[in-house]
Tab-separated table of C-alpha atoms in Angstrom:
chain	number	residue	atom	x	y	z
A	1	MET	CA	-11.163	10.467	-20.321
A	2	THR	CA	-10.618	8.927	-23.714
A	3	LEU	CA	-13.374	8.912	-26.307
A	4	GLU	CA	-14.184	5.277	-25.571
A	5	GLU	CA	-14.228	5.847	-21.798
A	6	THR	CA	-16.495	8.859	-22.283
A	7	LYS	CA	-18.936	6.901	-24.436
A	8	GLU	CA	-19.105	4.126	-21.835
A	9	ALA	CA	-19.897	6.648	-19.065
A	10	ILE	CA	-22.974	8.091	-20.788
A	11	VAL	CA	-26.339	6.889	-19.496
A	12	GLN	CA	-29.897	8.159	-19.841
A	13	PRO	CA	-30.909	11.214	-17.740
A	14	ASP	CA	-32.419	10.589	-14.298
A	15	GLU	CA	-36.160	9.937	-14.667
A	16	ASN	CA	-36.819	10.368	-10.937
A	17	ALA	CA	-35.292	13.853	-10.921
A	18	ILE	CA	-37.319	14.720	-14.019
A	19	ALA	CA	-40.537	13.658	-12.258
A	20	LEU	CA	-39.663	15.660	-9.131
A	21	ALA	CA	-38.910	18.805	-11.156
A	22	LYS	CA	-42.182	18.484	-13.079
A	23	ARG	CA	-44.086	18.084	-9.817
A	24	HIS	CA	-42.319	21.123	-8.368
A	25	TRP	CA	-43.336	23.276	-11.357
A	26	ASP	CA	-46.935	22.031	-11.097
A	27	ASN	CA	-47.067	22.936	-7.382
A	28	ILE	CA	-45.995	26.540	-8.002
A	29	ALA	CA	-48.896	28.993	-7.712
A	30	LYS	CA	-49.266	29.896	-11.383
A	31	PRO	CA	-51.077	28.426	-14.391
A	32	LEU	CA	-49.709	25.014	-15.346
A	33	HIS	CA	-46.779	25.075	-17.786
A	34	SER	CA	-47.222	28.811	-18.242
A	35	LEU	CA	-43.478	29.360	-18.720
A	36	GLY	CA	-43.580	26.858	-21.566
A	37	LYS	CA	-40.212	25.761	-22.948
A	38	LEU	CA	-38.372	27.358	-20.039
A	39	GLU	CA	-40.043	24.944	-17.660
A	40	ASP	CA	-39.116	22.091	-19.984
A	41	VAL	CA	-35.449	23.110	-20.039
A	42	LEU	CA	-35.202	23.238	-16.246
A	43	VAL	CA	-36.887	19.835	-16.019
A	44	GLN	CA	-34.335	18.570	-18.528
A	45	ILE	CA	-31.491	20.028	-16.446
A	46	ALA	CA	-32.847	18.260	-13.357
A	47	GLY	CA	-32.727	15.000	-15.286
A	48	ILE	CA	-29.201	15.753	-16.505
A	49	THR	CA	-27.819	16.506	-13.042
A	50	GLY	CA	-29.995	14.041	-11.137
A	51	LYS	CA	-31.035	16.840	-8.760
A	52	GLU	CA	-34.398	18.561	-8.346
A	53	LYS	CA	-32.642	21.786	-7.284
A	54	ILE	CA	-31.136	23.621	-10.267
A	55	ASN	CA	-27.701	25.252	-9.987
A	56	LEU	CA	-26.743	27.542	-12.880
A	57	GLU	CA	-24.429	29.846	-10.956
A	58	LYS	CA	-21.157	29.092	-12.737
A	59	LYS	CA	-21.416	29.321	-16.533
A	60	ALA	CA	-18.795	28.877	-19.239
A	61	LEU	CA	-18.654	29.301	-23.003
A	62	LEU	CA	-16.068	27.141	-24.750
A	63	VAL	CA	-15.105	28.575	-28.141
A	64	PHE	CA	-13.160	26.219	-30.395
A	65	CYS	CA	-11.128	28.106	-32.998
A	66	ALA	CA	-9.648	26.538	-36.134
A	67	ASP	CA	-8.967	27.138	-39.809
A	68	ASN	CA	-10.270	25.112	-42.734
A	69	GLY	CA	-8.294	24.232	-45.858
A	70	VAL	CA	-11.399	24.406	-48.044
A	71	VAL	CA	-11.125	28.220	-47.888
A	72	GLU	CA	-8.757	27.804	-50.862
A	73	GLU	CA	-11.844	27.115	-52.991
A	74	GLY	CA	-13.219	30.660	-52.644
A	75	VAL	CA	-16.135	29.590	-50.424
A	76	THR	CA	-15.887	32.496	-47.971
A	77	GLN	CA	-16.179	36.252	-47.973
A	78	SER	CA	-13.195	36.643	-45.619
A	79	GLY	CA	-9.674	35.274	-45.648
A	80	LYS	CA	-8.401	32.791	-43.077
A	81	ASP	CA	-6.434	35.562	-41.318
A	82	VAL	CA	-9.745	36.668	-39.762
A	83	THR	CA	-9.887	33.477	-37.679
A	84	LYS	CA	-6.823	34.489	-35.654
A	85	ILE	CA	-7.894	38.130	-35.329
A	86	VAL	CA	-11.379	37.372	-33.977
A	87	SER	CA	-10.177	34.470	-31.824
A	88	GLU	CA	-7.645	36.659	-30.030
A	89	ASN	CA	-10.299	39.354	-29.570
A	90	PHE	CA	-12.219	36.912	-27.335
A	91	LEU	CA	-9.525	37.411	-24.696
A	92	GLN	CA	-9.917	41.193	-24.744
A	93	THR	CA	-13.730	41.500	-24.589
A	94	ARG	CA	-13.691	42.853	-28.144
A	95	ALA	CA	-15.603	40.035	-29.871
A	96	THR	CA	-19.388	39.689	-29.788
A	97	ALA	CA	-19.391	36.505	-27.717
A	98	SER	CA	-17.015	37.889	-25.096
A	99	ILE	CA	-19.121	41.040	-24.706
A	100	LEU	CA	-22.262	38.936	-24.279
A	101	CYS	CA	-20.508	36.689	-21.765
A	102	LYS	CA	-19.623	39.720	-19.663
A	103	GLU	CA	-23.274	40.783	-19.605
A	104	ALA	CA	-24.489	37.246	-18.875
A	105	LYS	CA	-21.943	36.762	-16.066
A	106	ALA	CA	-20.413	33.820	-17.908
A	107	ASP	CA	-16.731	33.061	-18.400
A	108	ILE	CA	-15.377	32.607	-21.915
A	109	PHE	CA	-12.644	30.137	-22.841
A	110	PRO	CA	-11.340	30.451	-26.415
A	111	ILE	CA	-9.277	27.452	-27.512
A	112	ASP	CA	-6.809	27.224	-30.385
A	113	ILE	CA	-7.593	23.738	-31.636
A	114	GLY	CA	-6.312	24.344	-35.171
A	115	ILE	CA	-5.677	27.951	-36.205
A	116	ALA	CA	-3.285	28.215	-39.153
A	117	ASP	CA	-0.871	30.463	-37.255
A	118	GLU	CA	0.586	30.894	-33.773
A	119	THR	CA	-1.795	32.654	-31.383
A	120	ILE	CA	-1.971	33.906	-27.808
A	121	LEU	CA	-4.867	31.526	-27.071
A	122	PRO	CA	-4.476	28.415	-24.918
A	123	ASN	CA	-2.799	25.996	-27.324
A	124	TYR	CA	-4.585	22.716	-27.983
A	125	LYS	CA	-3.659	22.756	-31.668
A	126	ILE	CA	-4.162	19.483	-33.544
A	127	ALA	CA	-2.606	20.949	-36.705
A	128	TYR	CA	-2.293	24.317	-38.455
A	129	GLY	CA	-5.748	24.049	-39.985
A	130	THR	CA	-7.342	21.150	-41.829
A	131	LYS	CA	-6.467	20.151	-45.369
A	132	ASN	CA	-8.574	21.136	-48.383
A	133	MET	CA	-11.366	18.563	-48.306
A	134	THR	CA	-12.024	18.898	-52.045
A	135	LYS	CA	-8.671	17.200	-52.659
A	136	GLY	CA	-8.775	14.525	-49.944
A	137	PRO	CA	-9.714	14.046	-46.277
A	138	ALA	CA	-9.764	17.190	-44.158
A	139	MET	CA	-7.905	15.276	-41.439
A	140	THR	CA	-6.908	11.754	-40.552
A	141	ARG	CA	-9.209	9.604	-38.451
A	142	GLN	CA	-6.674	9.780	-35.627
A	143	GLU	CA	-6.677	13.587	-35.807
A	144	ALA	CA	-10.489	13.549	-35.631
A	145	ILE	CA	-10.370	11.387	-32.504
A	146	GLN	CA	-7.654	13.613	-31.031
A	147	ALA	CA	-9.833	16.690	-31.645
A	148	LEU	CA	-12.847	14.967	-30.062
A	149	GLU	CA	-10.738	14.052	-27.048
A	150	THR	CA	-9.448	17.628	-26.856
A	151	GLY	CA	-13.044	18.823	-26.589
A	152	ILE	CA	-13.638	16.229	-23.872
A	153	ALA	CA	-10.516	17.300	-21.958
A	154	VAL	CA	-11.285	21.031	-22.145
A	155	ALA	CA	-14.853	20.452	-20.920
A	156	GLU	CA	-13.609	18.228	-18.106
A	157	GLU	CA	-11.221	20.999	-16.993
A	158	ARG	CA	-14.144	23.385	-16.635
A	159	ILE	CA	-16.284	20.775	-14.882
A	160	ARG	CA	-13.506	20.130	-12.346
A	161	GLU	CA	-13.421	23.892	-11.732
A	162	GLY	CA	-17.084	23.776	-10.729
A	163	TYR	CA	-18.850	25.054	-13.838
A	164	THR	CA	-22.429	23.802	-13.769
A	165	ILE	CA	-23.517	24.659	-17.306
A	166	LEU	CA	-21.480	24.903	-20.501
A	167	ALA	CA	-22.140	26.443	-23.902
A	168	THR	CA	-20.449	25.692	-27.204
A	169	GLY	CA	-19.099	28.192	-29.699
A	170	GLU	CA	-16.659	28.305	-32.593
A	171	MET	CA	-14.578	30.593	-34.739
A	172	GLY	CA	-13.169	29.497	-38.067
A	173	ILE	CA	-13.455	31.003	-41.508
A	174	GLY	CA	-14.947	28.348	-43.792
A	175	ASN	CA	-16.732	26.386	-41.089
A	176	THR	CA	-20.219	26.789	-42.514
A	177	THR	CA	-18.841	24.929	-45.550
A	178	THR	CA	-17.556	22.025	-43.461
A	179	SER	CA	-20.746	22.045	-41.384
A	180	SER	CA	-22.903	21.920	-44.505
A	181	ALA	CA	-20.858	18.996	-45.805
A	182	ILE	CA	-21.343	17.046	-42.575
A	183	ALA	CA	-25.050	17.923	-42.497
A	184	SER	CA	-25.463	16.784	-46.089
A	185	VAL	CA	-23.985	13.369	-45.307
A	186	LEU	CA	-25.548	12.756	-41.887
A	187	LEU	CA	-29.004	14.042	-42.861
A	188	GLY	CA	-29.006	12.430	-46.289
A	189	LYS	CA	-29.730	15.762	-47.996
A	190	SER	CA	-28.204	17.353	-51.074
A	191	ALA	CA	-25.542	20.012	-50.619
A	192	ALA	CA	-27.881	22.629	-52.096
A	193	GLU	CA	-30.566	21.849	-49.486
A	194	VAL	CA	-28.298	22.355	-46.479
A	195	THR	CA	-25.974	25.130	-47.623
A	196	GLY	CA	-26.486	28.817	-46.898
A	197	ARG	CA	-24.581	32.033	-47.463
A	198	GLY	CA	-22.649	31.885	-44.186
A	199	ALA	CA	-21.183	35.305	-43.409
A	200	GLY	CA	-22.742	37.012	-46.421
A	201	LEU	CA	-21.669	35.176	-49.571
A	202	SER	CA	-22.791	36.469	-52.973
A	203	SER	CA	-24.900	34.231	-55.208
A	204	GLU	CA	-21.787	33.383	-57.199
A	205	GLY	CA	-19.949	32.517	-53.995
A	206	LEU	CA	-22.831	30.294	-52.873
A	207	ILE	CA	-22.584	28.347	-56.133
A	208	ARG	CA	-18.850	27.811	-55.517
A	209	LYS	CA	-19.550	26.733	-51.956
A	210	ILE	CA	-22.133	24.130	-52.976
A	211	ALA	CA	-19.828	22.839	-55.724
A	212	ALA	CA	-16.948	22.500	-53.251
A	213	ILE	CA	-19.122	20.504	-50.855
A	214	GLU	CA	-20.355	18.229	-53.634
A	215	LYS	CA	-16.784	17.657	-54.802
A	216	ALA	CA	-15.541	16.936	-51.265
A	217	ILE	CA	-18.244	14.338	-50.725
A	218	GLU	CA	-17.568	12.755	-54.115
A	219	VAL	CA	-13.804	12.651	-53.582
A	220	ASN	CA	-13.905	11.340	-50.003
A	221	GLN	CA	-17.026	9.127	-49.979
A	222	PRO	CA	-17.693	9.594	-46.236
A	223	ASP	CA	-19.580	6.771	-44.526
A	224	SER	CA	-22.860	8.206	-43.221
A	225	THR	CA	-23.093	5.408	-40.641
A	226	ASP	CA	-19.742	6.395	-39.095
A	227	ALA	CA	-19.789	9.939	-37.706
A	228	ILE	CA	-16.047	9.952	-37.054
A	229	ASP	CA	-15.396	9.016	-40.679
A	230	VAL	CA	-17.635	11.877	-41.820
A	231	LEU	CA	-15.950	14.290	-39.414
A	232	SER	CA	-12.463	13.330	-40.561
A	233	LYS	CA	-13.208	13.525	-44.262
A	234	VAL	CA	-15.311	16.698	-44.552
A	235	GLY	CA	-15.284	18.279	-41.082
A	236	GLY	CA	-13.205	20.660	-39.008
A	237	PHE	CA	-11.267	20.665	-35.752
A	238	ASP	CA	-13.677	23.206	-34.244
A	239	ILE	CA	-16.670	20.959	-34.928
A	240	ALA	CA	-14.837	17.997	-33.403
A	241	GLY	CA	-13.952	19.995	-30.288
A	242	MET	CA	-17.565	20.999	-29.740
A	243	ALA	CA	-18.736	17.423	-30.316
A	244	GLY	CA	-16.291	16.304	-27.635
A	245	THR	CA	-17.735	18.890	-25.252
A	246	PHE	CA	-21.252	17.528	-25.759
A	247	LEU	CA	-19.973	14.018	-25.053
A	248	ALA	CA	-18.128	15.147	-21.908
A	249	GLY	CA	-21.186	16.980	-20.603
A	250	ALA	CA	-23.260	13.827	-21.000
A	251	ALA	CA	-20.635	11.654	-19.320
A	252	HIS	CA	-20.356	14.035	-16.337
A	253	HIS	CA	-24.066	14.975	-16.043
A	254	VAL	CA	-23.522	18.633	-16.945
A	255	PRO	CA	-25.876	20.421	-19.377
A	256	VAL	CA	-24.330	21.763	-22.590
A	257	VAL	CA	-26.084	24.444	-24.646
A	258	MET	CA	-25.921	24.403	-28.442
A	259	ASP	CA	-25.480	27.613	-30.362
A	260	GLY	CA	-26.539	27.776	-34.019
A	261	PHE	CA	-25.868	25.840	-37.208
A	262	ILE	CA	-22.251	24.779	-36.675
A	263	SER	CA	-22.868	23.865	-33.045
A	264	CYS	CA	-25.948	21.856	-34.060
A	265	VAL	CA	-23.832	19.918	-36.560
A	266	ALA	CA	-21.328	19.169	-33.788
A	267	ALA	CA	-24.172	18.020	-31.556
A	268	LEU	CA	-25.433	15.675	-34.260
A	269	VAL	CA	-21.930	14.230	-34.631
A	270	ALA	CA	-21.842	13.632	-30.855
A	271	VAL	CA	-25.267	11.975	-30.863
A	272	ARG	CA	-24.321	9.744	-33.780
A	273	ILE	CA	-21.231	8.681	-31.797
A	274	ALA	CA	-23.176	8.120	-28.534
A	275	PRO	CA	-26.988	8.358	-28.914
A	276	GLU	CA	-27.673	8.870	-25.168
A	277	THR	CA	-25.895	12.240	-25.459
A	278	GLU	CA	-29.079	13.714	-26.915
A	279	GLY	CA	-30.748	14.057	-23.518
A	280	TYR	CA	-27.917	16.235	-22.190
A	281	ILE	CA	-27.983	18.831	-24.982
A	282	ILE	CA	-29.996	22.055	-24.692
A	283	ALA	CA	-31.063	24.022	-27.765
A	284	SER	CA	-30.797	27.811	-27.591
A	285	HIS	CA	-32.036	29.332	-30.853
A	286	VAL	CA	-32.947	28.862	-34.510
A	287	SER	CA	-30.400	30.481	-36.805
A	288	LYS	CA	-30.956	31.624	-40.403
A	289	GLU	CA	-28.935	28.824	-42.020
A	290	PRO	CA	-31.238	26.562	-44.093
A	291	ALA	CA	-30.257	23.269	-42.425
A	292	VAL	CA	-30.842	24.327	-38.831
A	293	ARG	CA	-34.461	23.218	-38.575
A	294	MET	CA	-33.518	19.879	-40.133
A	295	LEU	CA	-30.773	19.440	-37.559
A	296	LEU	CA	-33.020	20.415	-34.651
A	297	GLU	CA	-35.614	17.932	-35.851
A	298	ALA	CA	-32.963	15.201	-36.104
A	299	LEU	CA	-31.878	16.032	-32.543
A	300	HIS	CA	-35.499	16.246	-31.269
A	301	LYS	CA	-34.895	19.741	-29.907
A	302	GLU	CA	-37.198	22.752	-29.439
A	303	PRO	CA	-35.160	25.954	-29.018
A	304	ALA	CA	-36.381	28.795	-26.842
A	305	LEU	CA	-35.271	31.703	-29.061
A	306	ASN	CA	-36.094	32.650	-32.642
A	307	CYS	CA	-34.202	35.867	-33.334
A	308	ASP	CA	-32.867	35.239	-36.876
A	309	MET	CA	-29.305	35.287	-35.566
A	310	CYS	CA	-26.452	33.752	-37.551
A	311	LEU	CA	-23.348	35.196	-35.928
A	312	GLY	CA	-21.900	32.054	-34.366
A	313	GLU	CA	-19.185	32.176	-31.683
A	314	GLY	CA	-21.695	30.825	-29.136
A	315	THR	CA	-23.684	34.071	-29.105
A	316	GLY	CA	-27.131	32.467	-29.193
A	317	ALA	CA	-26.204	29.974	-26.497
A	318	VAL	CA	-24.962	32.736	-24.179
A	319	MET	CA	-28.142	34.758	-24.745
A	320	LEU	CA	-30.111	31.857	-23.276
A	321	PHE	CA	-28.200	32.023	-19.982
A	322	PRO	CA	-29.971	35.081	-18.444
A	323	ILE	CA	-33.359	33.713	-19.491
A	324	LEU	CA	-32.613	30.425	-17.746
A	325	ASP	CA	-31.535	32.386	-14.665
A	326	MET	CA	-34.898	34.168	-14.608
A	327	ALA	CA	-36.813	30.923	-15.056
A	328	ASN	CA	-34.788	29.345	-12.255
A	329	ALA	CA	-35.560	32.312	-9.988
A	330	VAL	CA	-39.254	31.505	-10.402
A	331	TYR	CA	-38.637	27.783	-9.956
A	332	GLU	CA	-36.713	28.347	-6.707
A	333	GLY	CA	-38.435	31.403	-5.297
A	334	MET	CA	-42.141	31.352	-6.053
A	335	THR	CA	-44.624	30.181	-3.468
A	336	THR	CA	-46.775	27.083	-3.903
A	337	PHE	CA	-50.542	26.730	-4.115
A	338	GLU	CA	-50.483	25.264	-0.609
A	339	GLY	CA	-48.419	28.172	0.679
A	340	ASN	CA	-51.014	30.592	-0.711
A	341	ASN	CA	-53.967	28.554	0.582
A	342	MET	CA	-55.134	28.170	-3.024
A	343	ASP	CA	-56.616	25.250	-4.869
A	344	ALA	CA	-54.057	23.847	-7.266
A	345	TYR	CA	-54.622	24.054	-10.993
A	346	VAL	CA	-55.395	20.726	-12.578
A	347	PRO	CA	-54.761	19.698	-16.181
A	348	LEU	CA	-57.705	20.192	-18.540
A	349	THR	CA	-59.243	17.009	-19.892
């Protein structure tokens, strides 16, 4: 579907399915809400799918890989050549996310949406990396829409193949810089408030990074009321691809799990494009980047994990998969109060 068609297809989650899932949890022979956020996530998934029964059997991680022109400003510890190296490692179970996917029984789909070189990945390339956003827009508005629609198309391919839950990941040297720039504009915060060290920047490097973000915003004057304008001027193809995946999940009633900082930025872009998308997004963890809690608050999300991770690639999102499987095993398999001839627990007043 096109971006406009996808937006038009998004409606609020199913309240009846949410009520049925809550009632099912409350009938299970255990203390009420004793699995906490895990119960809440399964209730949310019921609302997303419109079904009381939860099916998480076929899982996929979509990893959008792209380079960022702002790397020219010395805002990263690594060179852009690392993007290609790590991205191709996803196909050989040599990257962190691919190893975790194997353990979680999830399939991984790395996508070349804008790497600055030819790769062996499935080719959905919008361009060979974005332009340097400190000197002008990172991409054109049409390229931003094309990248969003690429994310939609890739997610729809997986949904047609029967995947019942998706996770978002990324790989792109410089993408904490673009993410911080988007967060600064959409959250109305200064660059210094939302910018962290990424993959281990020195203090001097952090100063350069903040300065580059401030310059990019000054040069491009992104419109905070227009998420696509912000994305095109100071964003990245990887962020756009993930945002498209969130939109596609909402349009097709499939849950999509956020990873960390960069994924949260993409989710906020998606929600600013189509607000009803929020109900279809699942939070996995709180990363170490300074803006993450601000983003989670803006998205009204409570993540299940707090492990101080900041690796990216979709690693935190994939780590949630086995935990959801265990919660679903209880949801589907545990006996009820009635089945045990027990009095049901009642809420305290």
